[in-house]
C-alpha cells in the first residue's frame, strides 16, 4: 500500500532545522519510520541556516515522497519556523487532522507518533499531547511543567527547603509523571496538536524568538478548553540544546529575557510581569543570604539578576514611551 492509499486521520510532521543538517536528517529518518501506516506527510523547514543546510537536506530527501524541504526565508526563531511548516499544510494545501512538532535533535521510537495519534483519537477532549523524552543514555528528561507564576518565580529563585515545601504545588517542574495524563505544558521536542486547536487559538506566537513559546501555546489552548496531556507510552530520544547552545551559555541571552517578559505580560498584564520579576529578585536575595553561610550552594548564571532587573526596567521604559505617544 502506498502512502496515497492510507486511510484514517492525517498527520503533518514539522521538523525545524537550524545549522544541524546531519542531525535533522537523522531525525527525519526516525520520523519517516514512525509515520509508517499513518496518512500525511513530513515537512522539513530550514530556518534560514545560511550554511548549506537547505541544499544538503533537499538533495538527501528529494527522492523520498513523504518529504518536502522548504526554506523559511528568515530566522524568526522556533515558533516562526514551525509556523512556516504548519501554514504549508499537506500537499495541495490540505489541512491535516493533527500537527506533530519534532525537534531536529529528537528521534521518535517507531511507534511514538502512532501512540500520540491514538491517544488523541481516544481522548477527544485533549488538545495537545506530548511524549516521554529520554536522553541517549535512557535517562528521563524533565519535560512536564506547571505554568509559571509569581509564586513559582519566588520558589525557583530561592531554592530553599522550607519555601520549596510550602510552594511545592506551584513550582514549575513536576518531574516525570508515572502515567499518562494531564499537565499544564510540555516541552516542544515532541508534541502533537489537533488542527481544531490551531484553528481556535492560533499557531505559535512569533513574538517569542526562543523559549516560552510552547508554554504560551499550551496556556492559550487550556484557556480555550483544550488541556495538554503527557503520553508516557510515546518514547522519544532527545539530545537537547544542540541548536540553541544553551548548555554552553556563559550569560543568558537577551531573547530569553524578552520571551519571559512577553509570557508574563500575555498571561496577566504588565503588573503581572513586574510582580514576577520582583518575586524572582526577592527569592534570589534569600539564596544569596544562604550562600553566605553555605558557600557550596551553586550560584545562578553570571550577571543573571543584573540582566533580569535591567531588562524589566527597559521594558517598562519602552511601555511608557509607547503609552506616551
Short mmCIF file of C-alpha atoms in Angstrom, two decimals:
data_model
loop_
_atom_site.label_atom_id
_atom_site.label_comp_id
_atom_site.label_asym_id
_atom_site.label_seq_id
_atom_site.Cartn_x
_atom_site.Cartn_y
_atom_site.Cartn_z
CA UNK A 1 0.00 0.00 0.00
CA UNK A 2 1.36 3.41 -0.98
CA UNK A 3 1.19 6.48 1.25
CA UNK A 4 -1.58 7.83 -1.00
CA UNK A 5 -3.75 4.81 -0.17
CA UNK A 6 -3.54 5.24 3.60
CA UNK A 7 -6.81 5.91 5.38
CA UNK A 8 -7.66 7.42 8.75
CA UNK A 9 -6.71 10.71 10.41
CA UNK A 10 -3.92 12.69 8.76
CA UNK A 11 -0.77 13.95 10.47
CA UNK A 12 1.57 16.69 9.30
CA UNK A 13 5.01 16.26 10.88
CA UNK A 14 7.02 19.51 11.06
CA UNK A 15 10.78 19.26 11.56
CA UNK A 16 12.71 22.52 12.00
CA UNK A 17 16.39 22.79 11.15
CA UNK A 18 18.93 25.44 12.02
CA UNK A 19 22.53 24.57 11.14
CA UNK A 20 22.23 20.90 12.17
CA UNK A 21 21.58 19.29 8.79
CA UNK A 22 23.12 15.90 9.60
CA UNK A 23 21.21 15.59 12.86
CA UNK A 24 17.99 16.82 11.24
CA UNK A 25 18.35 14.12 8.58
CA UNK A 26 18.73 11.54 11.33
CA UNK A 27 15.55 12.87 12.96
CA UNK A 28 13.86 12.76 9.54
CA UNK A 29 14.79 9.09 9.18
CA UNK A 30 13.27 8.32 12.57
CA UNK A 31 10.13 10.32 11.77
CA UNK A 32 9.67 8.54 8.45
CA UNK A 33 9.74 5.16 10.19
CA UNK A 34 7.37 6.40 12.90
CA UNK A 35 4.94 7.74 10.25
CA UNK A 36 4.58 4.33 8.58
CA UNK A 37 0.91 3.39 8.38
CA UNK A 38 -0.20 6.97 9.13
CA UNK A 39 -1.70 9.16 6.44
CA UNK A 40 0.03 12.50 5.99
CA UNK A 41 3.46 13.90 5.28
CA UNK A 42 6.65 15.40 6.66
CA UNK A 43 7.85 18.94 6.00
CA UNK A 44 11.41 19.91 6.87
CA UNK A 45 11.83 23.66 7.36
CA UNK A 46 15.27 25.18 7.14
CA UNK A 47 15.22 28.27 9.34
CA UNK A 48 17.49 30.34 7.08
CA UNK A 49 20.61 28.50 8.25
CA UNK A 50 22.85 30.04 5.59
CA UNK A 51 25.33 27.17 5.90
CA UNK A 52 24.23 24.91 3.06
CA UNK A 53 21.74 23.00 5.21
CA UNK A 54 18.84 23.61 2.84
CA UNK A 55 20.73 22.33 -0.19
CA UNK A 56 22.10 19.30 1.67
CA UNK A 57 18.70 18.26 3.05
CA UNK A 58 16.94 18.89 -0.26
CA UNK A 59 19.41 16.60 -2.05
CA UNK A 60 19.17 13.89 0.63
CA UNK A 61 15.35 13.81 0.69
CA UNK A 62 14.45 14.59 -2.94
CA UNK A 63 13.52 11.00 -3.86
CA UNK A 64 11.51 10.28 -0.71
CA UNK A 65 7.86 11.09 -1.46
CA UNK A 66 6.83 11.68 2.14
CA UNK A 67 9.12 14.70 2.43
CA UNK A 68 9.09 18.34 1.42
CA UNK A 69 12.04 20.59 2.26
CA UNK A 70 11.30 24.31 2.40
CA UNK A 71 13.21 27.46 3.25
CA UNK A 72 11.75 29.82 5.84
CA UNK A 73 13.46 32.87 4.32
CA UNK A 74 14.31 34.30 7.74
CA UNK A 75 15.32 33.02 11.15
CA UNK A 76 12.40 34.20 13.23
CA UNK A 77 13.01 31.62 15.93
CA UNK A 78 11.44 28.31 16.94
CA UNK A 79 7.79 29.33 16.73
CA UNK A 80 8.09 31.27 13.48
CA UNK A 81 9.99 28.44 11.81
CA UNK A 82 7.47 25.81 12.84
CA UNK A 83 4.64 28.10 11.72
CA UNK A 84 6.09 28.01 8.20
CA UNK A 85 5.54 24.26 8.12
CA UNK A 86 2.14 24.44 9.83
CA UNK A 87 0.89 27.03 7.31
CA UNK A 88 2.12 24.92 4.41
CA UNK A 89 -0.11 22.01 5.41
CA UNK A 90 -0.23 18.76 3.48
CA UNK A 91 0.45 18.60 -0.27
CA UNK A 92 -2.09 20.68 -2.14
CA UNK A 93 -2.60 22.91 0.88
CA UNK A 94 -4.93 20.39 2.53
CA UNK A 95 -5.19 20.88 6.29
CA UNK A 96 -4.24 17.82 8.39
CA UNK A 97 -6.22 16.49 11.33
CA UNK A 98 -3.14 16.76 13.54
CA UNK A 99 0.20 18.58 13.50
CA UNK A 100 3.22 16.86 15.05
CA UNK A 101 6.16 19.07 16.09
CA UNK A 102 9.53 17.31 16.31
CA UNK A 103 12.88 18.83 17.28
CA UNK A 104 15.85 18.31 14.99
CA UNK A 105 17.72 16.60 17.84
CA UNK A 106 14.84 14.28 18.76
CA UNK A 107 14.40 10.73 17.49
CA UNK A 108 10.99 9.10 17.95
CA UNK A 109 10.69 5.37 18.57
CA UNK A 110 8.95 3.51 15.70
CA UNK A 111 5.57 3.69 17.46
CA UNK A 112 5.98 7.14 19.09
CA UNK A 113 3.88 9.14 16.62
CA UNK A 114 1.21 6.42 16.46
CA UNK A 115 0.98 6.44 20.26
CA UNK A 116 0.29 10.19 20.33
CA UNK A 117 -2.22 9.91 17.50
CA UNK A 118 -4.08 7.04 19.15
CA UNK A 119 -4.17 8.89 22.46
CA UNK A 120 -5.72 11.99 20.92
CA UNK A 121 -8.16 9.88 18.91
CA UNK A 122 -9.36 8.14 22.10
CA UNK A 123 -9.32 11.30 24.25
CA UNK A 124 -11.31 13.79 22.16
CA UNK A 125 -11.29 16.42 24.93
CA UNK A 126 -7.46 16.65 24.88
CA UNK A 127 -5.95 19.31 22.62
CA UNK A 128 -2.20 18.67 22.82
CA UNK A 129 -0.23 15.50 23.60
CA UNK A 130 3.50 15.16 24.26
CA UNK A 131 5.94 12.31 24.54
CA UNK A 132 8.10 10.78 27.24
CA UNK A 133 11.55 12.22 26.49
CA UNK A 134 14.79 10.49 27.41
CA UNK A 135 18.46 11.02 26.69
CA UNK A 136 20.76 8.78 24.63
CA UNK A 137 21.65 7.02 27.89
CA UNK A 138 18.00 6.27 28.61
CA UNK A 139 17.77 8.75 31.47
CA UNK A 140 14.41 10.56 31.53
CA UNK A 141 14.31 14.27 30.78
CA UNK A 142 12.03 16.54 32.78
CA UNK A 143 9.67 17.94 30.15
CA UNK A 144 6.36 18.26 32.06
CA UNK A 145 5.62 21.51 33.85
CA UNK A 146 3.17 23.79 35.59
CA UNK A 147 2.54 27.23 34.17
CA UNK A 148 4.97 29.86 35.53
CA UNK A 149 3.56 32.19 38.17
CA UNK A 150 4.65 34.81 40.68
CA UNK A 151 4.90 32.05 43.32
CA UNK A 152 6.98 29.79 41.08
CA UNK A 153 9.38 32.63 40.33
CA UNK A 154 9.94 33.17 44.05
CA UNK A 155 10.33 29.45 44.80
CA UNK A 156 12.63 28.78 41.86
CA UNK A 157 14.96 31.66 42.73
CA UNK A 158 15.07 30.98 46.49
CA UNK A 159 15.85 27.25 46.18
CA UNK A 160 15.32 26.92 49.93
CA UNK A 161 13.84 23.84 51.58
CA UNK A 162 11.03 25.36 53.68
CA UNK A 163 9.95 27.66 50.82
CA UNK A 164 10.04 24.87 48.26
CA UNK A 165 8.00 22.61 50.52
CA UNK A 166 5.46 25.36 51.15
CA UNK A 167 5.15 26.11 47.41
CA UNK A 168 5.68 22.57 46.11
CA UNK A 169 2.41 22.70 44.15
CA UNK A 170 3.45 25.95 42.47
CA UNK A 171 6.95 25.04 41.28
CA UNK A 172 7.23 24.83 37.50
CA UNK A 173 8.93 21.44 37.05
CA UNK A 174 6.83 18.44 38.08
CA UNK A 175 9.27 15.65 37.29
CA UNK A 176 8.30 12.68 35.14
CA UNK A 177 4.70 11.55 35.72
CA UNK A 178 4.22 7.87 36.48
CA UNK A 179 1.42 7.52 33.94
CA UNK A 180 -0.13 9.34 31.01
CA UNK A 181 -2.37 12.23 31.98
CA UNK A 182 -2.84 15.99 32.26
CA UNK A 183 -0.04 18.52 32.72
CA UNK A 184 -0.03 22.29 32.26
CA UNK A 185 2.50 22.31 29.44
CA UNK A 186 5.15 20.21 27.76
CA UNK A 187 8.50 20.93 26.15
CA UNK A 188 8.08 21.18 22.40
CA UNK A 189 10.59 18.49 21.42
CA UNK A 190 7.79 16.06 20.54
CA UNK A 191 4.20 17.27 20.71
CA UNK A 192 1.06 16.71 18.67
CA UNK A 193 -1.71 19.30 18.30
CA UNK A 194 -5.21 18.97 16.98
CA UNK A 195 -5.88 21.07 13.93
CA UNK A 196 -9.02 22.20 15.79
CA UNK A 197 -6.80 23.75 18.49
CA UNK A 198 -4.74 25.62 15.88
CA UNK A 199 -7.93 26.91 14.25
CA UNK A 200 -9.28 28.12 17.59
CA UNK A 201 -6.24 29.60 19.35
CA UNK A 202 -3.76 30.10 16.52
CA UNK A 203 -0.22 28.90 15.92
CA UNK A 204 2.93 29.77 17.86
CA UNK A 205 3.22 33.43 18.88
CA UNK A 206 6.12 34.68 16.76
CA UNK A 207 6.98 37.40 19.26
CA UNK A 208 8.82 34.65 21.13
CA UNK A 209 12.14 34.07 19.39
CA UNK A 210 13.07 31.13 21.59
CA UNK A 211 11.72 29.77 24.90
CA UNK A 212 8.23 30.13 26.40
CA UNK A 213 6.52 29.70 23.02
CA UNK A 214 5.18 26.22 23.78
CA UNK A 215 4.28 27.36 27.31
CA UNK A 216 2.21 30.15 25.81
CA UNK A 217 0.56 27.86 23.25
CA UNK A 218 -0.45 25.32 25.89
CA UNK A 219 -1.77 28.12 28.11
CA UNK A 220 -3.89 29.55 25.30
CA UNK A 221 -5.20 26.07 24.48
CA UNK A 222 -6.05 25.39 28.14
CA UNK A 223 -7.92 28.68 28.42
CA UNK A 224 -9.96 27.65 25.35
CA UNK A 225 -10.85 24.32 26.99
CA UNK A 226 -8.17 22.16 25.34
CA UNK A 227 -5.89 20.61 28.01
CA UNK A 228 -2.43 19.18 27.40
CA UNK A 229 -1.60 15.58 28.29
CA UNK A 230 1.63 13.67 28.74
CA UNK A 231 1.71 10.29 26.95
CA UNK A 232 4.24 8.04 28.61
CA UNK A 233 3.90 5.28 26.02
CA UNK A 234 5.26 7.59 23.29
CA UNK A 235 9.03 7.48 23.70
CA UNK A 236 11.47 9.88 22.05
CA UNK A 237 15.24 10.14 22.43
CA UNK A 238 16.42 13.71 22.75
CA UNK A 239 19.93 15.12 22.84
CA UNK A 240 18.90 18.67 23.78
CA UNK A 241 20.27 22.21 23.32
CA UNK A 242 22.09 21.39 20.09
CA UNK A 243 20.71 24.28 18.03
CA UNK A 244 20.36 26.73 20.92
CA UNK A 245 23.73 26.05 22.56
CA UNK A 246 22.05 26.51 25.94
CA UNK A 247 24.41 24.13 27.73
CA UNK A 248 27.34 26.33 26.78
CA UNK A 249 25.80 29.65 27.76
CA UNK A 250 28.14 31.87 29.75
CA UNK A 251 25.43 34.50 30.04
CA UNK A 252 21.69 34.20 29.49
CA UNK A 253 20.93 35.86 26.14
CA UNK A 254 18.62 38.83 25.76
CA UNK A 255 16.00 36.90 23.81
CA UNK A 256 15.37 34.67 26.86
CA UNK A 257 14.53 37.74 28.95
CA UNK A 258 12.39 39.09 26.11
CA UNK A 259 10.43 35.82 25.97
CA UNK A 260 9.99 35.62 29.71
CA UNK A 261 8.68 39.19 29.97
CA UNK A 262 6.35 38.69 26.99
CA UNK A 263 4.94 35.49 28.52
CA UNK A 264 4.10 37.08 31.87
CA UNK A 265 2.63 40.17 30.17
CA UNK A 266 0.38 37.98 28.00
CA UNK A 267 -0.66 35.87 30.96
CA UNK A 268 -1.59 38.74 33.27
CA UNK A 269 -0.53 42.16 32.04
CA UNK A 270 2.44 44.40 32.76
CA UNK A 271 1.77 44.40 36.50
CA UNK A 272 1.96 40.62 36.49
CA UNK A 273 5.33 40.72 34.73
CA UNK A 274 6.63 43.24 37.26
CA UNK A 275 5.43 41.16 40.23
CA UNK A 276 7.00 38.02 38.76
CA UNK A 277 10.31 39.84 38.37
CA UNK A 278 10.20 41.26 41.89
CA UNK A 279 9.36 37.81 43.25
CA UNK A 280 12.37 36.34 41.47
CA UNK A 281 14.66 39.04 42.80
CA UNK A 282 13.33 38.55 46.35
CA UNK A 283 13.88 34.80 46.13
CA UNK A 284 17.38 35.37 44.82
CA UNK A 285 18.21 37.59 47.79
CA UNK A 286 17.23 34.73 50.11
CA UNK A 287 19.52 32.40 48.19
CA UNK A 288 22.39 34.88 48.42
CA UNK A 289 21.92 35.11 52.18
CA UNK A 290 22.04 31.31 52.42
CA UNK A 291 25.24 31.22 50.39
CA UNK A 292 26.96 33.45 52.94
CA UNK A 293 26.77 30.59 55.44
CA UNK A 294 26.70 27.74 52.89
CA UNK A 295 29.10 28.82 50.12
CA UNK A 296 28.95 25.39 48.45
CA UNK A 297 25.42 26.16 47.23
CA UNK A 298 25.83 26.79 43.48
CA UNK A 299 25.07 30.34 42.35
CA UNK A 300 22.84 31.23 39.45
CA UNK A 301 24.13 32.16 35.98
CA UNK A 302 26.63 35.05 35.91
CA UNK A 303 25.05 38.51 35.73
CA UNK A 304 21.56 36.95 35.67
CA UNK A 305 19.95 39.11 38.35
CA UNK A 306 21.51 42.29 37.00
CA UNK A 307 20.33 41.45 33.48
CA UNK A 308 16.86 40.50 34.74
CA UNK A 309 16.41 43.79 36.59
CA UNK A 310 17.80 45.88 33.73
CA UNK A 311 15.57 44.12 31.22
CA UNK A 312 12.48 44.82 33.33
CA UNK A 313 13.38 48.49 33.65
CA UNK A 314 14.00 48.80 29.90
CA UNK A 315 10.71 47.04 29.15
CA UNK A 316 8.81 49.40 31.45
CA UNK A 317 10.57 52.35 29.84
CA UNK A 318 9.57 51.19 26.37
CA UNK A 319 5.97 50.77 27.52
CA UNK A 320 5.85 54.28 28.99
CA UNK A 321 7.31 55.63 25.74
CA UNK A 322 4.66 53.85 23.66
CA UNK A 323 1.86 54.88 26.01
CA UNK A 324 3.09 58.46 25.93
CA UNK A 325 2.80 58.53 22.15
#
